[in-house]
Amino acid sequence: MNCRSEVLEVTVEARQVEEAMLALLHTILLHRSTGKFHYKKEGTYSIGTVGTQDIDCDFIDFTFVRVSSEELDRMIRKAVSEFKDALSNSGSDGMGQISLEFYQKKKSRWPFSDECIPWEVWSIKVNVVNLANEQERQICREKVGEKLGEKVINVVEVINRHEYLPKMPTQSEVDNVFDTTLKDVQPYLYKITYQITDSLGTSVSTTMRRD
Amino acid sequence: MESDLKPQDQKDLDKFIKFFALKTVQVIVQARLGEKICTRSSSSPTGSDWFNLAIKDIPEVTHEAKKALAGQLPGIGRSMCVEISLKTSEGDSMELETWCLEMNEKCDKEIKVSYAVYNRLSVLLKSLLAITRVTPAYKLSRKQGHDYVILYRIYFGEVQLSGLGEGFQTVRVGVVGTPIGTITLSCAYRTNLAFMSNRQFERSAPIMGIIVDHFVDPPCSSQRPANMGHPCNYRAPDEEDGGQFAGVQDSQEVCATSFSTSPPSQVSVRSLVLHAGKEGGALLMPPHGADVHLTVEHAPNTPSSSENCNLFLFPELHVSPSDPVESLNAFTRKVGAFVNKPSTQITAASLDLPFAAFAPRGLDSEENDPMVHPPDSPPCPSPLQGSLHSQGSEGSGQQDDFVMVDFRPAFSKDDLLPMDLGTFYREFQNPPQLASLSLHISSQSMADDLDSLPEKLRVYEKNIDEFDAFVDMLQ
């Protein structure tokens, strides 16, 4: 099985990094989350309900939809915050990339550890720019909003191709496909990683963020 | 389109398509209400949340959607469209976007209805939630209010996009293949927001090329056009208020929420438990104490469906019954609206204006509107101001034709005189006409002058010595 890889690229001001990343990551996770599975006898299961929430950005003229789950939002915000801090510490012309990877676990026999097999990776490349005055910032608010809208359309287009998705697991295998630790929703197993590139083009850090 | 579908699969598919259409309409209209939407996740299935998504049903919207569908389902050649338009306080309207739910002939015979189609429709609804916040009409709808409102209209049949103007853009939300055809959901939205008033075509040519229509009743004051949409300004009724529609409610029909797993090598078919539904159809409901079983499978590794660009045919406008939107006709403020730019800065809805006093104060009728019936001028508070008013001059008659406007220039404040800059400005821009320049007074004085000339000459000749002495003094 080949891993599907999609790359999105945005150019934002430093203060817009967090909201832009949240908008795109939550849009992807909205489509890659289901309600909680409740297994019953004879292998049947029912699925819970996913609520949604509109989020207005403060520094970008944009509104995005995310899953109504405070737990999931906290986890994504923590990862994005780390990425933002790493970007800001790298220098004013830094570039970075944050990746959202969906994977399946494959059980291995002892002494081998379980294998994580990615089936879809979304990479968001970020270019941070500095603006000179308020007028440019105002224009940037709108432009970045439009660009994020285009990226959301790109995400939707990819997802609606209905390409490979892991098969619905049995109760014993559900933890190999889904993250079942959240109370209210059930996203596919995912991990968030990022790397920062300074102005010289060298990668200065890579951090793993496990779900 | 007839297919080799089992009867139960056909019934399931019809039900999925029906409720998908209803939920699509709800998502679109709710995204244009002008408010942020928030629904809660629930770990336990309620049995009434179709496609495992918390999308509340606004009863009026469901009613309109069902009326438009009239018992039919979207199918090949039968599209369901939701048209979003904008109506200004003057009564002018403009189509902003049209959402189309269509079906083409490309069938996916291999796909399983009860699982794959259902889940893909769920994903498509999520995509619709995301895309409805991205098109330009979303920002306009968030700013609707006194200056304009957003309307929706649902029609069934052929798609019509002529009202979107030239250069409209299209965005495809997604597709879902089914055994009877491929469902496509897309949006065509206007990009040219230059506002063209329709009213100039409805009245005779104005005198001197100036349209003075600020305070004239809108042509549609008492009758809304038959094809006018419904406002996207739903307000949840009180719980005690039954009203025409009994408040926001969950789907009246229970949706299938249970699935079954099986070993990867097997596909098992279980029995379905059916109950008679309210509309005479079959509902899938869990019987007491038993599990619900549906036709099962695992998610197949289906190849990606080819992209269909089958988007827009052109429709006849479907007449929908008018709802009373009388409040819209009370607006009197002329909106200098949408210039030829796609940016949201152009919206006339922005009330970030120094002349906020021009904004209508609410949904008052024209009788109470001070701009139509101005209040009496207050008495002059200062002698200086009083001297600036004309006393029986010709100018006052002309001022009766003008409406007193409370002119408040920016940064103005009262100085030593109890007269603000605005009042000063207004007074000096409308000074009283000089009496000597008045025609009839001047003509009258001319006759008097001629008659009094001899008398004046006698006086001057009598006092000639005084005049000579005065001249000598000056030299």
mmCIF file of N, CA and C in Angstrom, chain B residues 32 81-88 91-100 135-138 140-141 148-155 158-169 187-198 225-230 232 312-320 337-338 346:
data_model
loop_
_atom_site.group_PDB
_atom_site.id
_atom_site.type_symbol
_atom_site.label_atom_id
_atom_site.label_comp_id
_atom_site.label_asym_id
_atom_site.label_seq_id
_atom_site.Cartn_x
_atom_site.Cartn_y
_atom_site.Cartn_z
ATOM 1 N N ARG B 32 -25.717 30.602 6.235
ATOM 2 C CA ARG B 32 -25.984 31.955 5.754
ATOM 3 C C ARG B 32 -26.878 32.722 6.719
ATOM 4 N N CYS B 81 -31.605 22.616 -6.146
ATOM 5 C CA CYS B 81 -30.737 23.788 -6.069
ATOM 6 C C CYS B 81 -31.162 24.674 -4.911
ATOM 7 N N VAL B 82 -30.173 25.230 -4.253
ATOM 8 C CA VAL B 82 -30.411 26.220 -3.208
ATOM 9 C C VAL B 82 -29.756 27.513 -3.674
ATOM 10 N N GLU B 83 -30.569 28.505 -3.885
ATOM 11 C CA GLU B 83 -30.072 29.786 -4.397
ATOM 12 C C GLU B 83 -29.979 30.760 -3.236
ATOM 13 N N ILE B 84 -28.821 31.377 -3.095
ATOM 14 C CA ILE B 84 -28.600 32.365 -2.040
ATOM 15 C C ILE B 84 -28.507 33.735 -2.700
ATOM 16 N N SER B 85 -29.297 34.666 -2.231
ATOM 17 C CA SER B 85 -29.275 36.000 -2.819
ATOM 18 C C SER B 85 -29.241 37.045 -1.719
ATOM 19 N N LEU B 86 -28.984 38.250 -2.139
ATOM 20 C CA LEU B 86 -28.865 39.372 -1.213
ATOM 21 C C LEU B 86 -29.921 40.398 -1.586
ATOM 22 N N LYS B 87 -30.555 40.945 -0.586
ATOM 23 C CA LYS B 87 -31.541 41.984 -0.846
ATOM 24 C C LYS B 87 -31.205 43.186 0.021
ATOM 25 N N THR B 88 -31.093 44.356 -0.626
ATOM 26 C CA THR B 88 -30.733 45.572 0.099
ATOM 27 C C THR B 88 -31.975 46.193 0.714
ATOM 28 N N GLY B 91 -34.686 47.303 -1.609
ATOM 29 C CA GLY B 91 -35.470 46.345 -2.360
ATOM 30 C C GLY B 91 -34.741 45.738 -3.538
ATOM 31 N N ASP B 92 -33.525 46.187 -3.793
ATOM 32 C CA ASP B 92 -32.762 45.575 -4.876
ATOM 33 C C ASP B 92 -32.171 44.259 -4.415
ATOM 34 N N SER B 93 -32.078 43.338 -5.335
ATOM 35 C CA SER B 93 -31.577 42.022 -4.963
ATOM 36 C C SER B 93 -30.550 41.551 -5.978
ATOM 37 N N MET B 94 -29.760 40.627 -5.531
ATOM 38 C CA MET B 94 -28.679 40.108 -6.373
ATOM 39 C C MET B 94 -28.395 38.670 -5.958
ATOM 40 N N GLU B 95 -28.317 37.783 -6.919
ATOM 41 C CA GLU B 95 -27.985 36.394 -6.611
ATOM 42 C C GLU B 95 -26.505 36.299 -6.296
ATOM 43 N N LEU B 96 -26.191 35.584 -5.259
ATOM 44 C CA LEU B 96 -24.798 35.441 -4.854
ATOM 45 C C LEU B 96 -24.235 34.070 -5.232
ATOM 46 N N GLU B 97 -24.988 33.035 -5.010
ATOM 47 C CA GLU B 97 -24.479 31.697 -5.291
ATOM 48 C C GLU B 97 -25.644 30.734 -5.460
ATOM 49 N N THR B 98 -25.328 29.630 -6.107
ATOM 50 C CA THR B 98 -26.308 28.562 -6.284
ATOM 51 C C THR B 98 -25.626 27.239 -5.995
ATOM 52 N N TRP B 99 -26.177 26.515 -5.039
ATOM 53 C CA TRP B 99 -25.662 25.195 -4.672
ATOM 54 C C TRP B 99 -26.501 24.146 -5.398
ATOM 55 N N CYS B 100 -25.835 23.209 -6.008
ATOM 56 C CA CYS B 100 -26.543 22.238 -6.838
ATOM 57 C C CYS B 100 -26.238 20.829 -6.364
ATOM 58 N N THR B 135 -16.820 30.327 0.552
ATOM 59 C CA THR B 135 -17.297 31.134 -0.576
ATOM 60 C C THR B 135 -17.564 32.573 -0.116
ATOM 61 N N PRO B 136 -17.520 33.530 -1.046
ATOM 62 C CA PRO B 136 -17.652 34.949 -0.663
ATOM 63 C C PRO B 136 -18.950 35.280 0.062
ATOM 64 N N ALA B 137 -20.008 34.543 -0.218
ATOM 65 C CA ALA B 137 -21.290 34.873 0.410
ATOM 66 C C ALA B 137 -21.255 34.678 1.921
ATOM 67 N N TYR B 138 -20.321 33.888 2.417
ATOM 68 C CA TYR B 138 -20.295 33.669 3.864
ATOM 69 C C TYR B 138 -19.973 34.958 4.604
ATOM 70 N N LEU B 140 -20.365 37.964 3.537
ATOM 71 C CA LEU B 140 -21.493 38.884 3.391
ATOM 72 C C LEU B 140 -22.605 38.516 4.364
ATOM 73 N N SER B 141 -22.847 37.234 4.507
ATOM 74 C CA SER B 141 -23.947 36.827 5.383
ATOM 75 C C SER B 141 -23.642 37.137 6.842
ATOM 76 N N TYR B 148 -28.701 45.098 4.438
ATOM 77 C CA TYR B 148 -29.154 44.059 3.523
ATOM 78 C C TYR B 148 -29.390 42.781 4.313
ATOM 79 N N VAL B 149 -30.115 41.890 3.669
ATOM 80 C CA VAL B 149 -30.349 40.580 4.260
ATOM 81 C C VAL B 149 -30.038 39.526 3.207
ATOM 82 N N ILE B 150 -29.833 38.327 3.664
ATOM 83 C CA ILE B 150 -29.543 37.210 2.786
ATOM 84 C C ILE B 150 -30.794 36.346 2.698
ATOM 85 N N LEU B 151 -31.146 35.975 1.489
ATOM 86 C CA LEU B 151 -32.334 35.157 1.260
ATOM 87 C C LEU B 151 -31.928 33.822 0.652
ATOM 88 N N TYR B 152 -32.777 32.833 0.820
ATOM 89 C CA TYR B 152 -32.534 31.547 0.172
ATOM 90 C C TYR B 152 -33.786 31.135 -0.581
ATOM 91 N N ARG B 153 -33.576 30.356 -1.599
ATOM 92 C CA ARG B 153 -34.697 29.823 -2.382
ATOM 93 C C ARG B 153 -34.322 28.425 -2.832
ATOM 94 N N ILE B 154 -35.223 27.511 -2.677
ATOM 95 C CA ILE B 154 -34.967 26.123 -3.051
ATOM 96 C C ILE B 154 -35.825 25.813 -4.263
ATOM 97 N N TYR B 155 -35.226 25.234 -5.264
ATOM 98 C CA TYR B 155 -36.032 24.791 -6.398
ATOM 99 C C TYR B 155 -35.490 23.468 -6.910
ATOM 100 N N GLU B 158 -34.139 21.952 -13.363
ATOM 101 C CA GLU B 158 -32.922 22.331 -14.082
ATOM 102 C C GLU B 158 -32.226 23.483 -13.363
ATOM 103 N N VAL B 159 -30.914 23.449 -13.443
ATOM 104 C CA VAL B 159 -30.109 24.457 -12.771
ATOM 105 C C VAL B 159 -30.077 25.728 -13.614
ATOM 106 N N GLN B 160 -30.211 26.855 -12.963
ATOM 107 C CA GLN B 160 -30.092 28.115 -13.692
ATOM 108 C C GLN B 160 -29.061 28.995 -13.009
ATOM 109 N N LEU B 161 -28.102 29.458 -13.779
ATOM 110 C CA LEU B 161 -27.021 30.261 -13.209
ATOM 111 C C LEU B 161 -26.922 31.637 -13.851
ATOM 112 N N SER B 162 -27.911 31.997 -14.638
ATOM 113 C CA SER B 162 -27.801 33.269 -15.369
ATOM 114 C C SER B 162 -27.797 34.467 -14.442
ATOM 115 N N GLY B 163 -28.361 34.303 -13.267
ATOM 116 C CA GLY B 163 -28.421 35.432 -12.345
ATOM 117 C C GLY B 163 -27.119 35.717 -11.624
ATOM 118 N N LEU B 164 -26.102 34.905 -11.871
ATOM 119 C CA LEU B 164 -24.849 35.078 -11.144
ATOM 120 C C LEU B 164 -23.903 36.041 -11.852
ATOM 121 N N GLY B 165 -24.316 36.528 -13.003
ATOM 122 C CA GLY B 165 -23.465 37.485 -13.692
ATOM 123 C C GLY B 165 -22.332 36.795 -14.434
ATOM 124 N N GLU B 166 -21.553 37.640 -15.089
ATOM 125 C CA GLU B 166 -20.456 37.078 -15.870
ATOM 126 C C GLU B 166 -19.300 36.703 -14.974
ATOM 127 N N GLY B 167 -18.557 35.700 -15.416
ATOM 128 C CA GLY B 167 -17.341 35.334 -14.704
ATOM 129 C C GLY B 167 -17.569 34.626 -13.385
ATOM 130 N N PHE B 168 -18.726 34.000 -13.224
ATOM 131 C CA PHE B 168 -18.949 33.306 -11.948
ATOM 132 C C PHE B 168 -18.000 32.115 -11.845
ATOM 133 N N GLN B 169 -17.636 31.778 -10.624
ATOM 134 C CA GLN B 169 -16.725 30.668 -10.370
ATOM 135 C C GLN B 169 -17.526 29.474 -9.864
ATOM 136 N N CYS B 187 -21.015 24.244 -6.117
ATOM 137 C CA CYS B 187 -21.487 25.601 -5.866
ATOM 138 C C CYS B 187 -20.965 26.516 -6.964
ATOM 139 N N ALA B 188 -21.850 27.330 -7.506
ATOM 140 C CA ALA B 188 -21.449 28.381 -8.439
ATOM 141 C C ALA B 188 -21.680 29.706 -7.733
ATOM 142 N N TYR B 189 -20.653 30.546 -7.679
ATOM 143 C CA TYR B 189 -20.796 31.790 -6.932
ATOM 144 C C TYR B 189 -20.372 32.978 -7.775
ATOM 145 N N ARG B 190 -21.040 34.064 -7.497
ATOM 146 C CA ARG B 190 -20.791 35.306 -8.215
ATOM 147 C C ARG B 190 -19.441 35.878 -7.807
ATOM 148 N N THR B 191 -18.724 36.441 -8.774
ATOM 149 C CA THR B 191 -17.467 37.119 -8.463
ATOM 150 C C THR B 191 -17.574 38.619 -8.694
ATOM 151 N N ASN B 192 -18.498 39.011 -9.562
ATOM 152 C CA ASN B 192 -18.660 40.427 -9.850
ATOM 153 C C ASN B 192 -19.743 40.976 -8.947
ATOM 154 N N LEU B 193 -19.335 41.698 -7.921
ATOM 155 C CA LEU B 193 -20.296 42.209 -6.965
ATOM 156 C C LEU B 193 -20.696 43.648 -7.247
ATOM 157 N N ALA B 194 -20.444 44.148 -8.470
ATOM 158 C CA ALA B 194 -20.903 45.495 -8.828
ATOM 159 C C ALA B 194 -22.400 45.482 -8.796
ATOM 160 N N PHE B 195 -22.959 46.437 -8.098
ATOM 161 C CA PHE B 195 -24.387 46.423 -7.843
ATOM 162 C C PHE B 195 -25.108 47.156 -8.945
ATOM 163 N N MET B 196 -26.022 46.457 -9.588
ATOM 164 C CA MET B 196 -26.812 47.081 -10.637
ATOM 165 C C MET B 196 -28.212 47.244 -10.124
ATOM 166 N N SER B 197 -28.675 48.470 -10.027
ATOM 167 C CA SER B 197 -30.012 48.682 -9.527
ATOM 168 C C SER B 197 -31.015 48.340 -10.606
ATOM 169 N N ASN B 198 -32.004 47.578 -10.256
ATOM 170 C CA ASN B 198 -33.061 47.244 -11.204
ATOM 171 C C ASN B 198 -34.120 48.326 -11.275
ATOM 172 N N PRO B 225 -42.020 40.112 -4.943
ATOM 173 C CA PRO B 225 -42.072 39.315 -6.179
ATOM 174 C C PRO B 225 -42.248 37.847 -5.851
ATOM 175 N N ALA B 226 -42.882 37.178 -6.777
ATOM 176 C CA ALA B 226 -43.207 35.789 -6.504
ATOM 177 C C ALA B 226 -41.972 34.935 -6.340
ATOM 178 N N ASN B 227 -40.867 35.307 -6.985
ATOM 179 C CA ASN B 227 -39.688 34.462 -6.883
ATOM 180 C C ASN B 227 -38.717 34.941 -5.825
ATOM 181 N N MET B 228 -39.142 35.795 -4.941
ATOM 182 C CA MET B 228 -38.252 36.260 -3.880
ATOM 183 C C MET B 228 -38.024 35.119 -2.913
ATOM 184 N N GLY B 229 -36.817 35.020 -2.392
ATOM 185 C CA GLY B 229 -36.497 33.930 -1.495
ATOM 186 C C GLY B 229 -36.946 34.228 -0.091
ATOM 187 N N HIS B 230 -36.477 33.357 0.789
ATOM 188 C CA HIS B 230 -36.811 33.459 2.196
ATOM 189 C C HIS B 230 -35.590 33.988 2.930
ATOM 190 N N CYS B 232 -32.620 34.405 5.476
ATOM 191 C CA CYS B 232 -31.792 33.531 6.275
ATOM 192 C C CYS B 232 -31.586 34.169 7.623
ATOM 193 N N PHE B 312 -23.350 22.649 -14.739
ATOM 194 C CA PHE B 312 -24.498 23.526 -14.708
ATOM 195 C C PHE B 312 -25.293 23.562 -15.988
ATOM 196 N N LEU B 313 -26.541 23.239 -15.851
ATOM 197 C CA LEU B 313 -27.518 23.469 -16.888
ATOM 198 C C LEU B 313 -28.251 24.718 -16.486
ATOM 199 N N PHE B 314 -29.140 25.187 -17.361
ATOM 200 C CA PHE B 314 -29.764 26.433 -16.946
ATOM 201 C C PHE B 314 -31.249 26.285 -16.744
ATOM 202 N N PRO B 315 -31.692 26.727 -15.668
ATOM 203 C CA PRO B 315 -33.038 26.442 -15.172
ATOM 204 C C PRO B 315 -34.048 27.522 -15.448
ATOM 205 N N GLU B 316 -35.299 27.185 -15.250
ATOM 206 C CA GLU B 316 -36.300 28.214 -15.135
ATOM 207 C C GLU B 316 -36.456 28.487 -13.659
ATOM 208 N N LEU B 317 -36.705 29.697 -13.352
ATOM 209 C CA LEU B 317 -36.821 30.032 -11.943
ATOM 210 C C LEU B 317 -38.087 29.419 -11.403
ATOM 211 N N HIS B 318 -37.920 28.749 -10.330
ATOM 212 C CA HIS B 318 -39.056 28.077 -9.737
ATOM 213 C C HIS B 318 -39.742 29.031 -8.811
ATOM 214 N N VAL B 319 -41.003 29.248 -9.065
ATOM 215 C CA VAL B 319 -41.718 30.191 -8.231
ATOM 216 C C VAL B 319 -41.986 29.544 -6.893
ATOM 217 N N SER B 320 -41.588 30.248 -5.890
ATOM 218 C CA SER B 320 -41.888 29.743 -4.559
ATOM 219 C C SER B 320 -42.764 30.751 -3.862
ATOM 220 N N ALA B 337 -23.713 50.522 -2.752
ATOM 221 C CA ALA B 337 -23.284 49.144 -2.513
ATOM 222 C C ALA B 337 -22.055 48.751 -3.301
ATOM 223 N N PHE B 338 -22.168 47.747 -4.023
ATOM 224 C CA PHE B 338 -21.023 46.921 -4.312
ATOM 225 C C PHE B 338 -20.307 47.375 -5.565
ATOM 226 N N ILE B 346 -15.555 46.027 -0.054
ATOM 227 C CA ILE B 346 -16.506 46.825 -0.795
ATOM 228 C C ILE B 346 -17.905 46.742 -0.229
#
